[in-house]
Amino acid sequence: GESVGLHLPTLSVQEGDNSIINCAYSNSASDYFIWYKQESGKGPQFIIDIRSNMDKRQGQRVTVLLNKTVKHLSLQIAATQPGDSAVYFCAENMNTGFQKLVFGTGTRLLVSP
Amino acid sequence: ETGVTQTPRHLVMGMTNKKSLKCEQHLGHNAMYWYKQSAKKPLELMFVYNFKEQTENNSVPSRFSPECPNSSHLFLHLHTLQPEDSALYLCASSQPDRGVNTEAFFGQGTRLTVV
C-alpha cells in the first residue's frame, strides 16, 4: 500500500549549520512530492515541491533532492536559522487528477542559537 | 495567511453534541480537502471534493459528515464523536492544472477535543 516514512523523528542542529531531512516513500507511481513546514499551532506551510521528471530543485535556502531509484526524498536547508525550527513533512501524490497527498509522520527540527 | 480560513480554531464538545467545522478558501481553487492530524501520526486524508463533488472518502466513520455547498466553502459536521476523535482537523485547497497536481494550501486547523 501507499506509505511515506521519515528516518528521524527529531533533528537538532546549531544555527548556521546545514540541515538535511530525509524521507522514504514506497509508491513508485507517485509523480509529485512536496515538503511542508508546520509550526506550533499552525497548519502545514508549503516549502518546495518537485516532480518526478526532476531530481533536484532549489529554492531560497532550500533544496529538494529526489532519488527515484531508491524512492528517497530529502530536504536540505542551508544556514539553518532558529526560525526554521518546526516539524517538516514530506508528502507524495499520485497523478489521479486530484490531490491525494500521503504524508509522513514528520521530523522535528530544533535549531539552537 | 494562506487564503484558507477555518473556524472555530478551538472546539470542545461532548460525545452527544452536534457541531460543525467550517472552512472557506479565497484562492479560487476547485478542490478542497479535510485532513485529520493526531499526535504522533501522519496527516490522514478524510475527504476530497472536486468542483463540489465528493471524490474521496477515505473510510471515514459516518459520525463525520462533510458538506461542500460551493467551491469556496467546506463543512465537516460532527455528531456522537468519541474521545479518540480529538485531533487537529485541517482543511486544504488546491487547483489542479489540467490534471497536473499542485501544492495544497492549508488552513490553521480546528483543535477539537471530545470530552
PDB file of C-alpha atoms in Angstrom:
ATOM      1  CA  GLY A   1       0.000   0.000   0.000  1.00  0.00           C
ATOM      2  CA  GLU A   2       0.939   3.647  -0.038  1.00  0.00           C
ATOM      3  CA  SER A   3       3.209   4.829   2.720  1.00  0.00           C
ATOM      4  CA  VAL A   4       5.614   7.614   3.388  1.00  0.00           C
ATOM      5  CA  GLY A   5       8.088   7.307   6.193  1.00  0.00           C
ATOM      6  CA  LEU A   6      10.667   9.532   7.786  1.00  0.00           C
ATOM      7  CA  HIS A   7      14.012   8.279   9.016  1.00  0.00           C
ATOM      8  CA  LEU A   8      14.446  10.547  12.050  1.00  0.00           C
ATOM      9  CA  PRO A   9      11.787  11.915  14.356  1.00  0.00           C
ATOM     10  CA  THR A  10      13.991  14.753  15.711  1.00  0.00           C
ATOM     11  CA  LEU A  11      16.958  16.597  14.257  1.00  0.00           C
ATOM     12  CA  SER A  12      18.943  19.050  16.369  1.00  0.00           C
ATOM     13  CA  VAL A  13      21.342  21.471  14.701  1.00  0.00           C
ATOM     14  CA  GLN A  14      23.246  24.620  15.535  1.00  0.00           C
ATOM     15  CA  GLU A  15      22.311  27.928  13.982  1.00  0.00           C
ATOM     16  CA  GLY A  16      24.224  28.384  10.758  1.00  0.00           C
ATOM     17  CA  ASP A  17      24.606  24.679  10.074  1.00  0.00           C
ATOM     18  CA  ASN A  18      23.098  22.990   7.072  1.00  0.00           C
ATOM     19  CA  SER A  19      20.206  20.637   7.824  1.00  0.00           C
ATOM     20  CA  ILE A  20      19.198  17.552   5.908  1.00  0.00           C
ATOM     21  CA  ILE A  21      15.829  15.937   6.470  1.00  0.00           C
ATOM     22  CA  ASN A  22      15.186  12.607   4.802  1.00  0.00           C
ATOM     23  CA  CYS A  23      12.086  10.823   3.660  1.00  0.00           C
ATOM     24  CA  ALA A  24      11.405   7.423   2.124  1.00  0.00           C
ATOM     25  CA  TYR A  25       8.363   6.728   0.012  1.00  0.00           C
ATOM     26  CA  SER A  26       7.032   3.444  -1.244  1.00  0.00           C
ATOM     27  CA  ASN A  27       4.681   4.253  -4.119  1.00  0.00           C
ATOM     28  CA  SER A  28       6.650   4.134  -7.353  1.00  0.00           C
ATOM     29  CA  ALA A  29       3.669   5.636  -9.191  1.00  0.00           C
ATOM     30  CA  SER A  30       3.909   8.882  -7.236  1.00  0.00           C
ATOM     31  CA  ASP A  31       4.940  11.704  -9.509  1.00  0.00           C
ATOM     32  CA  TYR A  32       4.767  14.761  -7.316  1.00  0.00           C
ATOM     33  CA  PHE A  33       6.355  15.427  -3.957  1.00  0.00           C
ATOM     34  CA  ILE A  34       6.046  18.285  -1.524  1.00  0.00           C
ATOM     35  CA  TRP A  35       7.799  19.392   1.616  1.00  0.00           C
ATOM     36  CA  TYR A  36       5.727  21.176   4.225  1.00  0.00           C
ATOM     37  CA  LYS A  37       6.749  23.002   7.382  1.00  0.00           C
ATOM     38  CA  GLN A  38       4.426  23.104  10.350  1.00  0.00           C
ATOM     39  CA  GLU A  39       4.974  25.433  13.258  1.00  0.00           C
ATOM     40  CA  SER A  40       3.212  25.003  16.552  1.00  0.00           C
ATOM     41  CA  GLY A  41      -0.436  25.992  16.371  1.00  0.00           C
ATOM     42  CA  LYS A  42      -0.394  26.448  12.611  1.00  0.00           C
ATOM     43  CA  GLY A  43      -1.330  24.471   9.569  1.00  0.00           C
ATOM     44  CA  PRO A  44       1.300  22.985   7.244  1.00  0.00           C
ATOM     45  CA  GLN A  45       3.015  25.565   5.081  1.00  0.00           C
ATOM     46  CA  PHE A  46       4.335  24.765   1.610  1.00  0.00           C
ATOM     47  CA  ILE A  47       8.112  24.932   1.291  1.00  0.00           C
ATOM     48  CA  ILE A  48       9.086  23.382  -2.006  1.00  0.00           C
ATOM     49  CA  ASP A  49       7.916  20.755  -4.440  1.00  0.00           C
ATOM     50  CA  ILE A  50       9.423  18.544  -7.092  1.00  0.00           C
ATOM     51  CA  ARG A  51       8.011  16.430  -9.900  1.00  0.00           C
ATOM     52  CA  SER A  52       9.247  13.005 -10.802  1.00  0.00           C
ATOM     53  CA  ASN A  53      10.854  14.200 -14.037  1.00  0.00           C
ATOM     54  CA  MET A  54      13.413  16.107 -11.945  1.00  0.00           C
ATOM     55  CA  ASP A  55      15.993  15.005  -9.410  1.00  0.00           C
ATOM     56  CA  LYS A  56      16.832  18.344  -7.857  1.00  0.00           C
ATOM     57  CA  ARG A  57      15.089  21.637  -7.275  1.00  0.00           C
ATOM     58  CA  GLN A  58      16.331  24.672  -5.445  1.00  0.00           C
ATOM     59  CA  GLY A  59      14.531  27.419  -3.649  1.00  0.00           C
ATOM     60  CA  GLN A  60      15.631  30.126  -1.310  1.00  0.00           C
ATOM     61  CA  ARG A  61      17.949  28.361   1.176  1.00  0.00           C
ATOM     62  CA  VAL A  62      16.208  25.058   0.484  1.00  0.00           C
ATOM     63  CA  THR A  63      16.953  22.259  -1.927  1.00  0.00           C
ATOM     64  CA  VAL A  64      14.938  19.131  -2.534  1.00  0.00           C
ATOM     65  CA  LEU A  65      16.580  16.022  -3.944  1.00  0.00           C
ATOM     66  CA  LEU A  66      14.647  13.127  -5.407  1.00  0.00           C
ATOM     67  CA  ASN A  67      16.142   9.697  -5.948  1.00  0.00           C
ATOM     68  CA  LYS A  68      13.532   7.582  -7.691  1.00  0.00           C
ATOM     69  CA  THR A  69      15.809   4.552  -7.825  1.00  0.00           C
ATOM     70  CA  VAL A  70      15.692   4.122  -4.070  1.00  0.00           C
ATOM     71  CA  LYS A  71      12.465   6.086  -3.529  1.00  0.00           C
ATOM     72  CA  HIS A  72      14.128   8.686  -1.389  1.00  0.00           C
ATOM     73  CA  LEU A  73      13.448  12.364  -0.905  1.00  0.00           C
ATOM     74  CA  SER A  74      15.476  14.859   1.067  1.00  0.00           C
ATOM     75  CA  LEU A  75      15.174  18.467   2.106  1.00  0.00           C
ATOM     76  CA  GLN A  76      18.325  20.473   2.596  1.00  0.00           C
ATOM     77  CA  ILE A  77      18.180  23.753   4.466  1.00  0.00           C
ATOM     78  CA  ALA A  78      21.231  25.964   4.177  1.00  0.00           C
ATOM     79  CA  ALA A  79      22.394  28.168   7.055  1.00  0.00           C
ATOM     80  CA  THR A  80      19.644  26.969   9.350  1.00  0.00           C
ATOM     81  CA  GLN A  81      18.076  29.659  11.494  1.00  0.00           C
ATOM     82  CA  PRO A  82      16.087  29.479  14.749  1.00  0.00           C
ATOM     83  CA  GLY A  83      13.006  30.383  12.743  1.00  0.00           C
ATOM     84  CA  ASP A  84      13.402  27.138  10.848  1.00  0.00           C
ATOM     85  CA  SER A  85      12.516  25.181  13.988  1.00  0.00           C
ATOM     86  CA  ALA A  86       9.339  23.296  13.174  1.00  0.00           C
ATOM     87  CA  VAL A  87       8.056  19.900  12.100  1.00  0.00           C
ATOM     88  CA  TYR A  88       8.774  19.066   8.493  1.00  0.00           C
ATOM     89  CA  PHE A  89       6.610  16.704   6.496  1.00  0.00           C
ATOM     90  CA  CYS A  90       7.186  15.143   3.147  1.00  0.00           C
ATOM     91  CA  ALA A  91       4.178  14.208   1.090  1.00  0.00           C
ATOM     92  CA  GLU A  92       3.748  12.239  -2.111  1.00  0.00           C
ATOM     93  CA  ASN A  93       0.973  12.383  -4.609  1.00  0.00           C
ATOM     94  CA  MET A  94      -0.136  10.228  -7.490  1.00  0.00           C
ATOM     95  CA  ASN A  95      -1.399  11.941 -10.590  1.00  0.00           C
ATOM     96  CA  THR A  96      -5.012  10.986 -10.172  1.00  0.00           C
ATOM     97  CA  GLY A  97      -6.496  14.258 -11.360  1.00  0.00           C
ATOM     98  CA  PHE A  98      -6.993  15.477  -7.848  1.00  0.00           C
ATOM     99  CA  GLN A  99      -4.840  15.895  -4.825  1.00  0.00           C
ATOM    100  CA  LYS A 100      -4.352  12.838  -2.650  1.00  0.00           C
ATOM    101  CA  LEU A 101      -1.343  13.654  -0.580  1.00  0.00           C
ATOM    102  CA  VAL A 102       0.090  10.910   1.612  1.00  0.00           C
ATOM    103  CA  PHE A 103       2.128  12.365   4.452  1.00  0.00           C
ATOM    104  CA  GLY A 104       4.946  11.017   6.557  1.00  0.00           C
ATOM    105  CA  THR A 105       4.966  11.259  10.346  1.00  0.00           C
ATOM    106  CA  GLY A 106       7.188  14.328  10.306  1.00  0.00           C
ATOM    107  CA  THR A 107      10.645  15.298  11.554  1.00  0.00           C
ATOM    108  CA  ARG A 108      11.036  17.899  14.257  1.00  0.00           C
ATOM    109  CA  LEU A 109      13.902  20.271  13.517  1.00  0.00           C
ATOM    110  CA  LEU A 110      15.370  22.020  16.545  1.00  0.00           C
ATOM    111  CA  VAL A 111      17.771  24.871  15.864  1.00  0.00           C
ATOM    112  CA  SER A 112      19.932  26.084  18.727  1.00  0.00           C
ATOM    113  CA  PRO A 113      21.340  29.641  18.738  1.00  0.00           C
TER     114      PRO A 113
ATOM    115  CA  GLU B   1      -2.223  33.889   5.829  1.00  0.00           C
ATOM    116  CA  THR B   2      -2.688  31.117   3.277  1.00  0.00           C
ATOM    117  CA  GLY B   3      -6.094  32.139   1.973  1.00  0.00           C
ATOM    118  CA  VAL B   4      -7.759  29.218   3.706  1.00  0.00           C
ATOM    119  CA  THR B   5      -9.710  30.130   6.838  1.00  0.00           C
ATOM    120  CA  GLN B   6     -11.041  27.660   9.352  1.00  0.00           C
ATOM    121  CA  THR B   7     -13.482  28.296  12.188  1.00  0.00           C
ATOM    122  CA  PRO B   8     -13.582  27.753  15.026  1.00  0.00           C
ATOM    123  CA  ARG B   9      -9.905  27.486  15.959  1.00  0.00           C
ATOM    124  CA  HIS B  10     -10.739  25.505  19.082  1.00  0.00           C
ATOM    125  CA  LEU B  11     -13.766  23.372  19.925  1.00  0.00           C
ATOM    126  CA  VAL B  12     -14.646  21.304  22.942  1.00  0.00           C
ATOM    127  CA  MET B  13     -17.674  19.096  22.601  1.00  0.00           C
ATOM    128  CA  GLY B  14     -19.376  16.296  24.459  1.00  0.00           C
ATOM    129  CA  MET B  15     -19.945  12.916  22.917  1.00  0.00           C
ATOM    130  CA  THR B  16     -23.653  13.608  22.456  1.00  0.00           C
ATOM    131  CA  ASN B  17     -23.206  17.048  20.873  1.00  0.00           C
ATOM    132  CA  LYS B  18     -23.555  18.049  17.255  1.00  0.00           C
ATOM    133  CA  LYS B  19     -21.176  20.639  15.908  1.00  0.00           C
ATOM    134  CA  SER B  20     -19.806  21.776  12.578  1.00  0.00           C
ATOM    135  CA  LEU B  21     -16.380  22.877  11.387  1.00  0.00           C
ATOM    136  CA  LYS B  22     -16.205  25.476   8.660  1.00  0.00           C
ATOM    137  CA  CYS B  23     -13.593  26.108   6.012  1.00  0.00           C
ATOM    138  CA  GLU B  24     -13.506  28.912   3.474  1.00  0.00           C
ATOM    139  CA  GLN B  25     -10.927  29.474   0.788  1.00  0.00           C
ATOM    140  CA  HIS B  26     -10.345  32.741  -1.037  1.00  0.00           C
ATOM    141  CA  LEU B  27      -8.000  31.347  -3.678  1.00  0.00           C
ATOM    142  CA  GLY B  28     -10.437  30.378  -6.394  1.00  0.00           C
ATOM    143  CA  HIS B  29      -9.465  26.716  -6.072  1.00  0.00           C
ATOM    144  CA  ASN B  30     -11.699  23.895  -7.237  1.00  0.00           C
ATOM    145  CA  ALA B  31     -10.527  21.158  -4.889  1.00  0.00           C
ATOM    146  CA  MET B  32     -10.958  21.108  -1.108  1.00  0.00           C
ATOM    147  CA  TYR B  33      -9.913  18.567   1.486  1.00  0.00           C
ATOM    148  CA  TRP B  34     -10.339  17.564   5.096  1.00  0.00           C
ATOM    149  CA  TYR B  35      -7.375  16.080   6.939  1.00  0.00           C
ATOM    150  CA  LYS B  36      -7.100  14.776  10.474  1.00  0.00           C
ATOM    151  CA  GLN B  37      -3.876  15.241  12.423  1.00  0.00           C
ATOM    152  CA  SER B  38      -3.463  13.251  15.618  1.00  0.00           C
ATOM    153  CA  ALA B  39      -0.491  13.361  17.935  1.00  0.00           C
ATOM    154  CA  LYS B  40       2.454  11.421  16.539  1.00  0.00           C
ATOM    155  CA  LYS B  41       0.526  10.308  13.459  1.00  0.00           C
ATOM    156  CA  PRO B  42       0.737  11.338   9.843  1.00  0.00           C
ATOM    157  CA  LEU B  43      -1.848  13.643   8.438  1.00  0.00           C
ATOM    158  CA  GLU B  44      -4.745  11.451   7.377  1.00  0.00           C
ATOM    159  CA  LEU B  45      -6.797  12.383   4.371  1.00  0.00           C
ATOM    160  CA  MET B  46     -10.505  12.178   5.178  1.00  0.00           C
ATOM    161  CA  PHE B  47     -12.445  13.674   2.284  1.00  0.00           C
ATOM    162  CA  VAL B  48     -11.795  15.264  -1.078  1.00  0.00           C
ATOM    163  CA  TYR B  49     -14.149  17.469  -3.071  1.00  0.00           C
ATOM    164  CA  ASN B  50     -13.605  18.494  -6.659  1.00  0.00           C
ATOM    165  CA  PHE B  51     -15.983  21.049  -8.140  1.00  0.00           C
ATOM    166  CA  LYS B  52     -18.315  20.454  -5.152  1.00  0.00           C
ATOM    167  CA  GLU B  53     -18.455  16.705  -5.813  1.00  0.00           C
ATOM    168  CA  GLN B  54     -17.032  14.282  -3.285  1.00  0.00           C
ATOM    169  CA  THR B  55     -14.326  12.247  -4.978  1.00  0.00           C
ATOM    170  CA  GLU B  56     -12.726  10.592  -1.983  1.00  0.00           C
ATOM    171  CA  ASN B  57     -13.971   9.196   1.293  1.00  0.00           C
ATOM    172  CA  ASN B  58     -11.049   7.578   2.985  1.00  0.00           C
ATOM    173  CA  SER B  59     -13.063   5.085   5.076  1.00  0.00           C
ATOM    174  CA  VAL B  60     -14.157   7.786   7.469  1.00  0.00           C
ATOM    175  CA  PRO B  61     -16.795   6.846  10.102  1.00  0.00           C
ATOM    176  CA  SER B  62     -20.273   8.156   9.425  1.00  0.00           C
ATOM    177  CA  ARG B  63     -20.164  10.330  12.537  1.00  0.00           C
ATOM    178  CA  PHE B  64     -18.158  12.692  10.309  1.00  0.00           C
ATOM    179  CA  SER B  65     -20.291  14.157   7.555  1.00  0.00           C
ATOM    180  CA  PRO B  66     -18.803  16.582   5.021  1.00  0.00           C
ATOM    181  CA  GLU B  67     -20.692  19.165   3.031  1.00  0.00           C
ATOM    182  CA  CYS B  68     -19.465  21.295   0.148  1.00  0.00           C
ATOM    183  CA  PRO B  69     -22.159  23.780  -0.929  1.00  0.00           C
ATOM    184  CA  ASN B  70     -19.822  25.576  -3.342  1.00  0.00           C
ATOM    185  CA  SER B  71     -16.182  25.545  -4.360  1.00  0.00           C
ATOM    186  CA  SER B  72     -15.253  28.084  -1.700  1.00  0.00           C
ATOM    187  CA  HIS B  73     -16.828  26.509   1.356  1.00  0.00           C
ATOM    188  CA  LEU B  74     -16.416  23.170   3.056  1.00  0.00           C
ATOM    189  CA  PHE B  75     -18.039  21.945   6.251  1.00  0.00           C
ATOM    190  CA  LEU B  76     -17.451  18.970   8.477  1.00  0.00           C
ATOM    191  CA  HIS B  77     -20.497  18.061  10.530  1.00  0.00           C
ATOM    192  CA  LEU B  78     -19.771  16.169  13.717  1.00  0.00           C
ATOM    193  CA  HIS B  79     -22.127  14.062  15.814  1.00  0.00           C
ATOM    194  CA  THR B  80     -21.745  11.443  18.539  1.00  0.00           C
ATOM    195  CA  LEU B  81     -17.967  11.639  18.425  1.00  0.00           C
ATOM    196  CA  GLN B  82     -15.617   9.605  20.574  1.00  0.00           C
ATOM    197  CA  PRO B  83     -12.707  10.850  22.680  1.00  0.00           C
ATOM    198  CA  GLU B  84     -10.292   9.302  20.174  1.00  0.00           C
ATOM    199  CA  ASP B  85     -11.638  11.716  17.578  1.00  0.00           C
ATOM    200  CA  SER B  86      -9.874  14.518  19.416  1.00  0.00           C
ATOM    201  CA  ALA B  87      -7.353  15.922  16.967  1.00  0.00           C
ATOM    202  CA  LEU B  88      -6.436  18.856  14.785  1.00  0.00           C
ATOM    203  CA  TYR B  89      -8.705  18.981  11.750  1.00  0.00           C
ATOM    204  CA  LEU B  90      -7.153  20.677   8.780  1.00  0.00           C
ATOM    205  CA  CYS B  91      -8.802  21.970   5.664  1.00  0.00           C
ATOM    206  CA  ALA B  92      -6.852  22.448   2.458  1.00  0.00           C
ATOM    207  CA  SER B  93      -7.485  23.548  -1.098  1.00  0.00           C
ATOM    208  CA  SER B  94      -5.683  23.218  -4.390  1.00  0.00           C
ATOM    209  CA  GLN B  95      -6.099  23.987  -8.038  1.00  0.00           C
ATOM    210  CA  PRO B  96      -5.015  21.060 -10.218  1.00  0.00           C
ATOM    211  CA  ASP B  97      -3.851  22.477 -13.513  1.00  0.00           C
ATOM    212  CA  ARG B  98      -5.058  20.390 -16.460  1.00  0.00           C
ATOM    213  CA  GLY B  99      -4.726  17.189 -14.473  1.00  0.00           C
ATOM    214  CA  VAL B 100      -1.330  18.134 -13.033  1.00  0.00           C
ATOM    215  CA  ASN B 101      -1.298  18.297  -9.257  1.00  0.00           C
ATOM    216  CA  THR B 102      -0.138  21.370  -7.435  1.00  0.00           C
ATOM    217  CA  GLU B 103       0.540  22.161  -3.825  1.00  0.00           C
ATOM    218  CA  ALA B 104      -2.282  22.174  -1.318  1.00  0.00           C
ATOM    219  CA  PHE B 105      -2.778  25.247   0.852  1.00  0.00           C
ATOM    220  CA  PHE B 106      -3.778  24.530   4.418  1.00  0.00           C
ATOM    221  CA  GLY B 107      -5.811  26.445   6.940  1.00  0.00           C
ATOM    222  CA  GLN B 108      -4.727  26.875  10.545  1.00  0.00           C
ATOM    223  CA  GLY B 109      -6.874  23.977  11.666  1.00  0.00           C
ATOM    224  CA  THR B 110      -9.535  23.415  14.294  1.00  0.00           C
ATOM    225  CA  ARG B 111      -8.294  21.860  17.515  1.00  0.00           C
ATOM    226  CA  LEU B 112     -11.121  19.518  18.542  1.00  0.00           C
ATOM    227  CA  THR B 113     -11.420  17.996  21.986  1.00  0.00           C
ATOM    228  CA  VAL B 114     -14.134  15.445  22.645  1.00  0.00           C
ATOM    229  CA  VAL B 115     -14.998  15.004  26.313  1.00  0.00           C
TER     230      VAL B 115
END
